[in-house]
Amino acid sequence: METTLAESSKWEQFHLAFDLFRDPLLCALIAGGVLGFLSVYVVLRRMVFVSAAVAQSAGLGVALAFYAAIHLGVHVEPVLGATALALLATLLLMTEPAKLRLTRESLLGLAYALAGGAAVLVGDRIAQEAHDIQGILFGTAVLVTPEQLYTVAIAGAAVMFIHLWWYRGITFASFDRTGALVQGLPVRLLDGVLMVSIGVMVGVCARALGALPVFAFSTLSAIAALMLELRLPWTFFVATLFGAIAGVGGYLFAFFYDFPVGGSQTVFAAAMVAAATVLRMLVHARQKAR
Amino acid sequence: MKTADPTGGPHTVPASFVPGDALLTCEKLVIGYDGKAILPPIDLTIRRGQFVAVVGRNGSGKSTWFRTLLGMQPPVSGTITRASAQVRSAYVPQTSAIDGLLPLRADELTAWGRLRGWSFLWPFARKTDRQAVHSALETAGALPFASRPYRELSEGQKQRTLLARLVATEADLVLLDEPTAAMDAVAERETMQRLCTLSRERGLGVVVVCHDLEVAAEHADVLVFVDRETSAFVVGDARTVFCHPAFRRQYGDEYCQRAPLGPHRGNDAR
């Protein structure tokens, strides 16, 4: 009974303060959806750790923006710092590592470790913003400013527009690079569009939601969708849906059960994978039974 | 000589087949890395309807030449000239090059063959493209499994799907990288016969990297033997290539003794 009262009380709180929660929910919906769409490329192109390294770099970008404001008196928008560092990491990871006699994994390790370590060092010098830094890295931020929401919405709309428009070209260039090159497609441009999309979305979303849930949306959504063994266009659609559900569902779960938002969204995204796996097993069992 | 028709029926290849117009010409082409040549200068012309098989051991320079032809690697010196800007190229990867995780149906993979240059700016497949894909699947004998996921197909079916994509490109010049790798002997022979027939019927210039010397000799008009170790790039019919000292050094005398006399089907590619 007590639980029911507590729950109804929470619902009431949620309803009364919906104006406060609307922006973060919308932000989670858009970020989860767009990152979910991009996650299909991230997973199928074996770039899962690219996403991790870029998200980590976005965290460093925010920390550097705070540092610049506090110690150097230079005002840099944290979202700009996040996006700039995320793009820088993306460009670094786009370079051909063989030229440096390195594997791509080595570059990823370098980018991830450097960004993570530097974020800790910079965070140590901006103790007054430690909470914000923690929020960025792990997604503990409950609220989202209107500017952050607009940034995520505009970036998300631009990314989705170009990706739906160029869908045929980007998929061909992504999954059969040589074939696309020989058939005269501008593969470097298409690759660039994809990588910049990932860099920008990870950057702006990491500032608003935190690096951890951004990493989860940009990987787990596609893993869950791929479990369902659908056609490629449907995989993109379902991954978008799963990402959006994880974003919104995770936020609500965090609110109703008093958990950190980023962790809840991450666990929610992982739960999607578990649910999709169970569904797949059931479908296979049914097919066998026939 | 009988070969299998792509639609399944027998098809007779004219014994007096003569390759057509030049599609692509390599002139004093030197290939290599970081400005260092790995093979002697290459002079070779690939013509319409000509079937060229490239043989050689692993690391012999086949892939480097292939990548240079595909435009993925700059030559050290020399030129690669297409007969005209209208000459279309297509590339057929190994069946294993298409990721097994990719949830793509055979017909969707074939539809990629219709993309060229900036045509992807039109977001939907046109009716003519859909018809061409259907026709290509039919021609390659891939229609019965067109709606099945590519990853669930047998090696032979995967290869037929890739051949359907090749047909859909309406290319003039086709480059295939070990298309029969991972296939059993029957599927390998069937694939080579399909390629041969496509080459003849559609006037395609076909360049195929192949490890099976006997299959290569049986189907190709021209053999190219590449050997980085002895700096050899030998072009000719099966006997010319198999009896070349550089070839015999790598593979022994057995192939030379069994090689047919004279050009097998076509003319010298030079």
Coordinates of C-alpha atoms in Angstrom, one line a residue:
Chain A
M1 CA 0.0 0.0 0.0
E2 CA 2.8 2.3 1.0
T3 CA 4.5 1.5 -2.3
T4 CA 1.3 2.4 -4.2
L5 CA 1.0 5.7 -2.4
A6 CA 4.7 6.5 -3.1
E7 CA 4.2 5.6 -6.7
S8 CA 1.0 7.7 -7.1
S9 CA 2.8 10.5 -5.3
K10 CA 5.7 10.2 -7.8
W11 CA 3.2 10.2 -10.7
E12 CA 1.6 13.3 -9.2
Q13 CA 5.0 15.0 -8.9
F14 CA 5.8 14.1 -12.4
H15 CA 2.5 15.4 -13.7
L16 CA 2.8 18.7 -11.7
A17 CA 6.4 19.3 -12.7
F18 CA 6.1 18.1 -16.3
D19 CA 7.2 21.4 -17.6
L20 CA 10.5 20.8 -15.8
F21 CA 10.9 17.3 -17.2
R22 CA 9.6 18.0 -20.8
D23 CA 13.0 19.3 -22.1
P24 CA 15.1 16.5 -20.7
L25 CA 12.6 13.9 -21.9
L26 CA 12.5 15.4 -25.4
C27 CA 16.3 15.6 -25.4
A28 CA 16.6 12.0 -24.4
L29 CA 14.0 11.0 -27.1
I30 CA 15.9 12.9 -29.9
A31 CA 19.4 11.9 -28.7
G32 CA 18.4 8.3 -28.2
G33 CA 16.6 8.1 -31.6
V34 CA 19.4 9.7 -33.7
L35 CA 22.2 7.9 -31.9
G36 CA 20.2 4.7 -32.2
F37 CA 20.0 5.2 -36.0
L38 CA 23.8 5.9 -36.2
S39 CA 24.5 2.9 -34.0
V40 CA 23.7 0.6 -36.9
Y41 CA 26.7 1.9 -38.7
V42 CA 28.8 1.9 -35.5
V43 CA 28.1 -1.7 -34.8
L44 CA 28.1 -3.1 -38.4
R45 CA 31.3 -1.2 -39.2
R46 CA 32.9 -2.6 -36.0
M47 CA 33.4 1.0 -34.7
V48 CA 32.0 0.4 -31.2
F49 CA 35.1 1.6 -29.5
V50 CA 35.3 4.6 -31.9
S51 CA 32.0 5.7 -30.2
A52 CA 33.5 5.2 -26.8
A53 CA 36.6 7.2 -27.6
V54 CA 34.6 10.0 -29.2
A55 CA 32.2 10.2 -26.3
Q56 CA 35.2 10.3 -23.9
S57 CA 36.8 13.1 -25.9
A58 CA 33.5 15.0 -25.8
G59 CA 33.7 14.8 -22.0
L60 CA 37.3 16.2 -22.1
G61 CA 36.0 19.0 -24.4
V62 CA 33.5 20.1 -21.8
A63 CA 36.1 19.9 -19.0
L64 CA 38.4 22.1 -21.1
A65 CA 35.7 24.6 -21.7
F66 CA 35.1 24.9 -17.9
Y67 CA 38.9 25.2 -17.4
A68 CA 39.2 27.9 -19.9
A69 CA 36.4 29.9 -18.3
I70 CA 37.7 29.5 -14.7
H71 CA 41.4 29.8 -15.2
L72 CA 41.9 31.6 -18.4
G73 CA 38.9 33.9 -18.4
V74 CA 38.0 32.7 -21.9
H75 CA 34.3 31.8 -22.3
V76 CA 33.8 28.8 -24.5
E77 CA 30.4 27.1 -24.6
P78 CA 30.8 23.6 -23.1
V79 CA 28.8 22.2 -26.0
L80 CA 31.2 23.8 -28.4
G81 CA 34.1 22.2 -26.5
A82 CA 32.4 18.9 -26.5
T83 CA 31.6 19.0 -30.2
A84 CA 35.1 20.3 -31.2
L85 CA 36.9 17.6 -29.2
A86 CA 34.5 14.9 -30.5
L87 CA 35.1 16.0 -34.1
L88 CA 38.8 16.1 -33.5
A89 CA 38.8 12.6 -32.1
T90 CA 36.6 11.5 -35.1
L91 CA 39.1 13.0 -37.6
L92 CA 42.0 11.4 -35.8
L93 CA 40.3 8.0 -35.9
M94 CA 39.5 8.5 -39.6
T95 CA 43.2 8.7 -40.5
E96 CA 44.8 5.6 -41.9
P97 CA 46.8 4.1 -39.0
A98 CA 48.8 1.8 -41.2
K99 CA 50.7 4.9 -42.4
L100 CA 52.0 5.2 -38.8
R101 CA 52.6 1.4 -38.6
L102 CA 49.8 1.3 -36.0
T103 CA 46.5 -0.7 -35.9
R104 CA 43.2 1.1 -35.6
E105 CA 42.8 -0.5 -32.1
S106 CA 46.0 1.2 -31.0
L107 CA 44.7 4.6 -32.1
L108 CA 41.4 4.0 -30.4
G109 CA 43.3 3.0 -27.2
L110 CA 45.4 6.1 -27.4
A111 CA 42.4 8.4 -28.0
Y112 CA 40.3 6.8 -25.2
A113 CA 43.1 6.7 -22.6
L114 CA 44.3 10.2 -23.4
A115 CA 40.8 11.7 -23.4
G116 CA 39.9 9.9 -20.1
G117 CA 43.1 10.7 -18.3
A118 CA 43.1 14.4 -19.5
A119 CA 39.5 14.8 -18.4
V120 CA 40.4 13.6 -14.9
L121 CA 43.4 16.0 -14.7
V122 CA 41.5 18.9 -16.0
G123 CA 38.6 18.0 -13.6
D124 CA 41.0 18.1 -10.7
R125 CA 41.8 21.8 -11.5
I126 CA 38.1 22.8 -11.7
A127 CA 36.8 21.4 -8.4
Q128 CA 33.9 23.8 -8.4
E129 CA 32.6 22.2 -11.5
A130 CA 33.3 18.6 -10.4
H131 CA 29.6 17.8 -10.3
D132 CA 29.1 19.0 -13.9
I133 CA 32.1 16.9 -15.0
Q134 CA 30.7 13.8 -13.3
G135 CA 27.4 14.6 -15.0
I136 CA 29.1 14.8 -18.4
L137 CA 31.1 11.6 -18.0
F138 CA 28.4 9.4 -16.4
G139 CA 25.2 11.2 -17.2
T140 CA 24.0 12.2 -13.8
A141 CA 22.5 15.5 -15.0
V142 CA 18.7 15.5 -14.4
L143 CA 17.9 18.7 -16.2
V144 CA 18.7 20.0 -19.7
T145 CA 18.8 23.6 -20.6
P146 CA 16.7 24.9 -23.5
E147 CA 19.9 25.7 -25.4
Q148 CA 21.1 22.1 -25.0
L149 CA 17.7 20.8 -26.2
Y150 CA 17.8 23.1 -29.3
T151 CA 21.3 22.1 -30.1
V152 CA 20.5 18.4 -29.9
A153 CA 17.3 18.9 -31.9
I154 CA 18.9 20.9 -34.7
A155 CA 21.9 18.6 -34.9
G156 CA 19.6 15.6 -34.8
A157 CA 17.3 16.9 -37.5
A158 CA 20.3 17.8 -39.8
V159 CA 21.9 14.4 -39.3
M160 CA 18.6 12.5 -39.9
F161 CA 17.8 14.6 -43.0
I162 CA 21.2 14.0 -44.7
H163 CA 21.2 10.3 -43.7
L164 CA 17.7 9.6 -45.0
W165 CA 18.4 11.5 -48.1
W166 CA 21.8 9.8 -48.8
Y167 CA 20.8 6.5 -47.3
R168 CA 21.5 4.5 -50.4
G169 CA 25.0 6.0 -50.9
I170 CA 26.1 5.9 -47.3
T171 CA 25.0 2.3 -46.8
F172 CA 26.8 1.2 -50.0
A173 CA 29.9 3.1 -49.2
S174 CA 29.9 1.8 -45.6
F175 CA 29.4 -1.8 -46.3
D176 CA 31.1 -2.4 -49.6
R177 CA 33.7 0.4 -49.8
T178 CA 35.6 -1.0 -52.8
G179 CA 32.5 -1.7 -54.8
A180 CA 31.3 1.8 -54.2
L181 CA 34.7 3.3 -55.1
V182 CA 34.8 1.4 -58.4
Q183 CA 31.2 2.5 -59.2
G184 CA 32.4 6.1 -58.8
L185 CA 30.6 7.0 -55.6
P186 CA 32.3 9.8 -53.5
V187 CA 33.2 7.3 -50.8
R188 CA 35.5 9.7 -48.9
L189 CA 32.7 12.3 -48.7
L190 CA 30.1 9.7 -47.7
D191 CA 32.5 8.3 -45.1
G192 CA 33.2 11.8 -43.9
V193 CA 29.5 12.6 -43.6
L194 CA 29.0 9.5 -41.4
M195 CA 32.0 10.2 -39.2
V196 CA 31.2 13.9 -38.8
S197 CA 27.5 12.9 -38.0
I198 CA 28.8 10.6 -35.2
G199 CA 31.2 13.2 -33.9
V200 CA 28.7 16.0 -33.8
M201 CA 25.9 13.9 -32.3
V202 CA 28.1 12.3 -29.7
G203 CA 29.5 15.8 -28.9
V204 CA 26.2 17.6 -28.4
C205 CA 24.5 14.7 -26.7
A206 CA 27.4 14.0 -24.4
R207 CA 27.1 17.6 -23.1
A208 CA 23.4 17.3 -22.6
L209 CA 23.1 13.7 -21.3
G210 CA 26.6 12.4 -20.5
A211 CA 29.2 10.3 -22.2
L212 CA 28.0 7.0 -20.7
P213 CA 24.4 7.0 -22.0
V214 CA 25.6 8.4 -25.3
F215 CA 27.9 5.4 -25.7
A216 CA 25.0 3.1 -24.8
F217 CA 22.6 4.6 -27.3
S218 CA 25.2 4.6 -30.0
T219 CA 26.0 0.9 -29.6
L220 CA 23.3 -1.1 -27.7
S221 CA 20.4 0.2 -29.8
A222 CA 21.8 -1.5 -33.0
I223 CA 22.8 -4.6 -31.1
A224 CA 19.2 -5.0 -29.9
A225 CA 17.8 -4.3 -33.4
L226 CA 20.2 -6.7 -35.1
M227 CA 19.1 -9.5 -32.7
L228 CA 15.7 -9.3 -34.4
E229 CA 17.2 -10.3 -37.8
L230 CA 15.2 -7.8 -39.8
R231 CA 16.0 -6.2 -43.1
L232 CA 18.5 -3.4 -43.2
P233 CA 16.0 -0.6 -43.5
W234 CA 13.9 -2.0 -40.6
T235 CA 17.0 -2.5 -38.6
F236 CA 17.7 1.2 -38.8
F237 CA 14.1 2.0 -37.9
V238 CA 14.0 -0.4 -34.9
A239 CA 17.4 0.8 -33.7
T240 CA 16.1 4.4 -33.8
L241 CA 13.0 3.3 -31.9
F242 CA 15.1 1.3 -29.3
G243 CA 17.4 4.3 -28.8
A244 CA 14.5 6.6 -28.2
I245 CA 12.8 4.2 -25.8
A246 CA 16.0 3.7 -23.9
G247 CA 16.4 7.5 -23.6
V248 CA 12.9 8.2 -22.4
G249 CA 12.4 5.0 -20.5
G250 CA 15.7 5.3 -18.7
Y251 CA 14.9 8.9 -17.7
L252 CA 11.4 7.9 -16.3
F253 CA 12.9 4.9 -14.5
A254 CA 15.5 7.2 -12.9
F255 CA 12.8 9.6 -11.8
F256 CA 10.4 7.0 -10.3
Y257 CA 13.1 4.9 -8.6
D258 CA 15.6 7.7 -7.7
F259 CA 18.5 6.4 -9.8
P260 CA 21.1 8.4 -11.7
V261 CA 19.7 9.2 -15.1
G262 CA 22.7 8.2 -17.3
G263 CA 23.1 4.9 -15.5
S264 CA 19.3 4.2 -15.9
Q265 CA 19.4 5.0 -19.6
T266 CA 22.4 2.8 -20.1
V267 CA 20.8 -0.1 -18.2
F268 CA 17.5 0.4 -20.1
A269 CA 19.4 0.2 -23.4
A270 CA 21.1 -3.0 -22.2
A271 CA 17.6 -4.3 -21.2
M272 CA 16.5 -3.8 -24.8
V273 CA 19.3 -6.1 -25.9
A274 CA 18.2 -8.7 -23.4
A275 CA 14.5 -8.4 -24.4
A276 CA 15.5 -8.6 -28.1
T277 CA 17.6 -11.7 -27.4
V278 CA 14.6 -13.4 -25.6
L279 CA 12.3 -12.5 -28.5
R280 CA 14.7 -13.9 -31.0
M281 CA 15.0 -17.2 -29.0
L282 CA 11.2 -17.4 -28.8
V283 CA 10.9 -16.9 -32.6
H284 CA 13.6 -19.5 -33.3
A285 CA 11.9 -22.0 -30.9
R286 CA 8.6 -21.4 -32.7
Q287 CA 10.2 -21.9 -36.1
K288 CA 11.8 -25.1 -34.9
A289 CA 8.5 -26.4 -33.5
R290 CA 6.7 -26.0 -36.9
Chain B
M1 CA 33.1 -25.6 -76.4
K2 CA 30.0 -25.7 -74.1
T3 CA 29.5 -23.5 -71.2
A4 CA 26.5 -23.0 -68.9
D5 CA 24.1 -20.3 -69.8
P6 CA 23.4 -17.9 -66.9
T7 CA 19.8 -18.7 -67.2
G8 CA 20.6 -22.4 -66.7
G9 CA 20.6 -23.7 -70.3
P10 CA 23.6 -24.7 -72.4
H11 CA 25.3 -22.0 -74.4
T12 CA 27.8 -22.4 -77.2
V13 CA 30.8 -20.1 -77.2
P14 CA 31.9 -19.4 -80.7
A15 CA 35.3 -20.9 -81.2
S16 CA 36.3 -18.1 -83.5
F17 CA 35.6 -15.5 -80.9
V18 CA 37.5 -12.3 -81.4
P19 CA 37.7 -9.7 -78.6
G20 CA 36.3 -6.2 -79.4
D21 CA 37.3 -2.6 -78.8
A22 CA 39.9 -1.7 -76.2
L23 CA 38.3 -0.8 -72.8
L24 CA 41.4 -0.1 -70.7
T25 CA 45.1 0.2 -71.6
C26 CA 48.0 0.0 -69.2
E27 CA 51.0 1.8 -70.8
K28 CA 54.4 1.4 -69.2
L29 CA 52.5 1.0 -65.9
V30 CA 54.8 0.6 -62.9
I31 CA 53.1 -0.5 -59.7
G32 CA 54.5 -0.5 -56.2
Y33 CA 54.6 1.3 -52.9
D34 CA 56.2 4.5 -51.8
G35 CA 57.6 5.1 -55.2
K36 CA 59.3 1.7 -55.4
A37 CA 58.4 -0.6 -58.3
I38 CA 57.6 -4.2 -57.5
L39 CA 57.1 -5.4 -61.0
P40 CA 58.5 -4.5 -64.4
P41 CA 56.6 -1.9 -66.5
I42 CA 53.2 -3.4 -67.7
D43 CA 51.8 -2.9 -71.2
L44 CA 48.4 -4.5 -71.5
T45 CA 45.1 -3.8 -73.2
I46 CA 41.8 -5.2 -72.0
R47 CA 39.2 -5.5 -74.6
R48 CA 35.4 -6.0 -74.9
G49 CA 34.5 -9.7 -74.5
Q50 CA 37.9 -10.6 -73.3
F51 CA 38.4 -12.8 -70.3
V52 CA 41.7 -12.2 -68.5
A53 CA 42.7 -14.5 -65.6
V54 CA 45.5 -13.2 -63.3
V55 CA 47.5 -16.0 -61.5
G56 CA 50.4 -16.0 -59.2
R57 CA 51.4 -16.9 -55.6
N58 CA 50.3 -14.9 -52.6
G59 CA 52.3 -11.8 -52.2
S60 CA 53.3 -11.9 -55.9
G61 CA 51.9 -8.4 -56.7
K62 CA 48.5 -9.5 -58.1
S63 CA 46.5 -7.5 -55.6
T64 CA 48.7 -4.4 -56.0
W65 CA 48.1 -4.5 -59.7
F66 CA 44.4 -5.1 -59.1
R67 CA 44.2 -2.2 -56.7
T68 CA 46.0 0.1 -59.1
L69 CA 43.6 -0.9 -61.9
L70 CA 40.7 -0.2 -59.5
G71 CA 42.1 3.3 -58.8
M72 CA 42.6 2.5 -55.1
Q73 CA 46.3 2.9 -55.3
P74 CA 48.4 5.4 -57.5
P75 CA 50.8 3.9 -59.9
V76 CA 54.6 4.6 -59.4
S77 CA 54.7 5.7 -63.1
G78 CA 53.0 5.0 -66.4
T79 CA 49.4 5.4 -67.3
I80 CA 46.0 3.5 -67.1
T81 CA 43.8 4.8 -69.9
R82 CA 40.1 4.1 -70.3
A83 CA 38.9 4.1 -73.9
S84 CA 36.3 6.7 -73.0
A85 CA 34.7 8.3 -70.1
Q86 CA 31.7 6.2 -70.7
V87 CA 33.5 3.0 -69.9
R88 CA 31.9 1.7 -66.7
S89 CA 33.8 -0.5 -64.2
A90 CA 32.4 -2.8 -61.6
Y91 CA 34.1 -4.8 -58.9
V92 CA 33.0 -8.1 -57.6
P93 CA 34.4 -8.9 -54.1
Q94 CA 34.9 -12.3 -52.6
T95 CA 31.6 -13.7 -51.2
S96 CA 33.2 -13.4 -47.7
A97 CA 33.9 -9.7 -48.2
I98 CA 30.2 -8.9 -47.6
D99 CA 29.9 -8.9 -43.8
G100 CA 28.0 -11.8 -42.5
L101 CA 26.4 -9.6 -39.9
L102 CA 24.9 -7.3 -42.6
P103 CA 21.1 -7.9 -42.6
L104 CA 20.8 -7.5 -46.4
R105 CA 18.6 -9.5 -48.8
A106 CA 20.0 -10.7 -52.1
D107 CA 17.9 -8.3 -54.1
E108 CA 18.9 -5.3 -51.9
L109 CA 22.6 -6.2 -52.4
T110 CA 21.9 -6.4 -56.2
A111 CA 20.3 -3.0 -56.1
W112 CA 23.6 -1.5 -55.1
G113 CA 24.7 -2.3 -58.6
R114 CA 22.4 0.4 -59.9
L115 CA 24.2 3.1 -57.9
R116 CA 26.8 5.1 -59.8
G117 CA 28.5 8.4 -59.1
W118 CA 26.1 10.7 -57.5
S119 CA 22.9 8.8 -58.4
F120 CA 22.4 8.2 -54.6
L121 CA 21.2 11.8 -54.4
W122 CA 17.8 10.5 -55.7
P123 CA 16.7 8.8 -52.5
F124 CA 14.5 6.1 -54.0
A125 CA 15.1 3.4 -56.6
R126 CA 13.5 4.3 -59.9
K127 CA 11.1 1.9 -61.7
T128 CA 13.8 1.3 -64.3
D129 CA 16.3 0.4 -61.6
R130 CA 13.8 -2.0 -60.0
Q131 CA 13.2 -3.6 -63.4
A132 CA 17.0 -3.8 -64.1
V133 CA 17.5 -5.5 -60.7
H134 CA 14.8 -8.0 -61.4
S135 CA 16.3 -8.8 -64.8
A136 CA 19.8 -9.1 -63.4
L137 CA 18.7 -11.5 -60.7
E138 CA 17.0 -13.5 -63.4
T139 CA 20.0 -13.5 -65.7
A140 CA 22.3 -14.6 -62.9
G141 CA 19.9 -17.3 -61.8
A142 CA 19.4 -15.6 -58.4
L143 CA 15.7 -14.9 -58.6
P144 CA 14.6 -17.9 -56.6
F145 CA 16.4 -16.7 -53.5
A146 CA 16.2 -12.9 -54.1
S147 CA 14.3 -12.2 -51.0
R148 CA 16.4 -14.3 -48.7
P149 CA 19.1 -12.8 -46.5
Y150 CA 22.5 -12.9 -48.2
R151 CA 24.2 -14.3 -45.2
E152 CA 21.9 -17.4 -45.2
L153 CA 22.8 -18.3 -48.8
S154 CA 25.2 -21.0 -49.9
E155 CA 28.6 -20.0 -51.4
G156 CA 27.3 -20.6 -54.9
Q157 CA 24.1 -18.6 -54.3
K158 CA 26.1 -15.8 -52.8
Q159 CA 28.3 -15.7 -55.9
R160 CA 25.2 -15.7 -58.1
T161 CA 23.9 -12.7 -56.1
L162 CA 27.2 -10.9 -56.7
L163 CA 27.0 -11.8 -60.4
A164 CA 23.5 -10.4 -60.4
R165 CA 24.8 -7.2 -59.0
L166 CA 27.5 -7.2 -61.6
V167 CA 24.9 -7.5 -64.4
A168 CA 22.8 -4.7 -62.7
T169 CA 25.8 -2.3 -63.0
E170 CA 25.7 -2.6 -66.8
A171 CA 29.5 -2.3 -66.6
D172 CA 31.8 -2.7 -69.5
L173 CA 34.8 -3.8 -67.5
V174 CA 34.6 -6.1 -64.5
L175 CA 37.2 -6.8 -61.9
L176 CA 36.8 -9.8 -59.7
D177 CA 39.0 -10.7 -56.7
E178 CA 39.2 -14.4 -56.3
P179 CA 35.4 -14.9 -56.9
T180 CA 35.6 -18.6 -56.3
A181 CA 37.5 -18.6 -53.0
A182 CA 35.7 -20.8 -50.4
M183 CA 33.8 -22.6 -53.2
D184 CA 33.8 -26.3 -54.0
A185 CA 35.1 -27.4 -57.4
V186 CA 31.6 -27.7 -58.9
A187 CA 30.5 -24.2 -57.8
E188 CA 33.9 -22.8 -58.9
R189 CA 33.6 -24.2 -62.4
E190 CA 29.9 -23.1 -62.7
T191 CA 30.8 -19.5 -61.6
M192 CA 33.7 -19.3 -64.1
Q193 CA 31.4 -20.6 -66.8
R194 CA 28.7 -18.0 -66.0
L195 CA 31.4 -15.3 -66.1
C196 CA 32.6 -16.5 -69.4
T197 CA 29.2 -16.5 -70.9
L198 CA 28.4 -13.0 -69.5
S199 CA 31.6 -11.8 -70.9
R200 CA 30.8 -13.1 -74.4
E201 CA 27.1 -12.2 -74.5
R202 CA 27.4 -8.7 -73.1
G203 CA 30.9 -7.9 -74.4
L204 CA 32.3 -7.4 -70.9
G205 CA 36.0 -7.1 -70.4
V206 CA 36.6 -9.4 -67.4
V207 CA 39.7 -9.5 -65.2
V208 CA 39.7 -12.2 -62.6
V209 CA 42.2 -13.0 -59.9
C210 CA 42.2 -16.8 -59.7
H211 CA 44.3 -19.4 -57.8
D212 CA 43.1 -22.5 -59.6
L213 CA 45.5 -22.6 -62.6
E214 CA 43.5 -25.3 -64.5
V215 CA 40.2 -23.4 -64.2
A216 CA 42.0 -20.2 -65.2
A217 CA 43.5 -21.9 -68.3
E218 CA 40.2 -23.5 -69.2
H219 CA 38.2 -20.3 -69.3
A220 CA 40.5 -17.4 -69.9
D221 CA 41.4 -15.9 -73.3
V222 CA 44.5 -14.4 -71.7
L223 CA 46.5 -15.5 -68.7
V224 CA 48.6 -13.0 -66.8
F225 CA 51.2 -14.5 -64.5
V226 CA 52.6 -12.1 -61.8
D227 CA 55.7 -12.8 -59.8
R228 CA 57.3 -10.2 -57.7
E229 CA 60.2 -12.6 -56.7
T230 CA 61.5 -12.9 -60.3
S231 CA 60.1 -9.5 -61.3
A232 CA 57.9 -11.2 -64.0
F233 CA 54.7 -10.1 -65.6
V234 CA 53.9 -12.6 -68.3
V235 CA 50.9 -12.2 -70.6
G236 CA 49.7 -14.8 -73.1
D237 CA 47.9 -18.0 -73.7
A238 CA 48.1 -20.9 -71.3
R239 CA 51.1 -22.4 -73.0
T240 CA 53.1 -19.2 -73.1
V241 CA 52.5 -18.5 -69.5
F242 CA 52.8 -22.0 -68.1
C243 CA 56.1 -22.6 -70.0
H244 CA 57.7 -19.3 -69.0
P245 CA 60.8 -19.9 -66.9
A246 CA 59.5 -17.6 -64.1
F247 CA 56.2 -19.6 -63.9
R248 CA 58.1 -23.0 -64.0
R249 CA 60.3 -21.8 -61.2
Q250 CA 57.3 -21.3 -59.0
Y251 CA 55.0 -24.1 -60.1
G252 CA 57.3 -26.7 -61.8
D253 CA 57.0 -28.2 -65.3
E254 CA 53.8 -30.1 -64.9
Y255 CA 51.5 -27.3 -66.1
C256 CA 53.7 -26.6 -69.2
Q257 CA 53.5 -30.3 -70.2
R258 CA 49.7 -30.3 -70.0
A259 CA 49.1 -26.9 -71.5
P260 CA 47.2 -26.8 -74.8
L261 CA 49.1 -25.6 -77.9
G262 CA 48.3 -22.2 -79.1
P263 CA 45.9 -19.6 -77.8
H264 CA 43.0 -21.2 -76.0
R265 CA 40.2 -19.0 -77.1
G266 CA 41.1 -15.4 -77.7
N267 CA 44.0 -13.3 -78.8
D268 CA 46.9 -11.9 -77.0
A269 CA 46.0 -9.1 -74.8
R270 CA 48.9 -7.0 -75.9

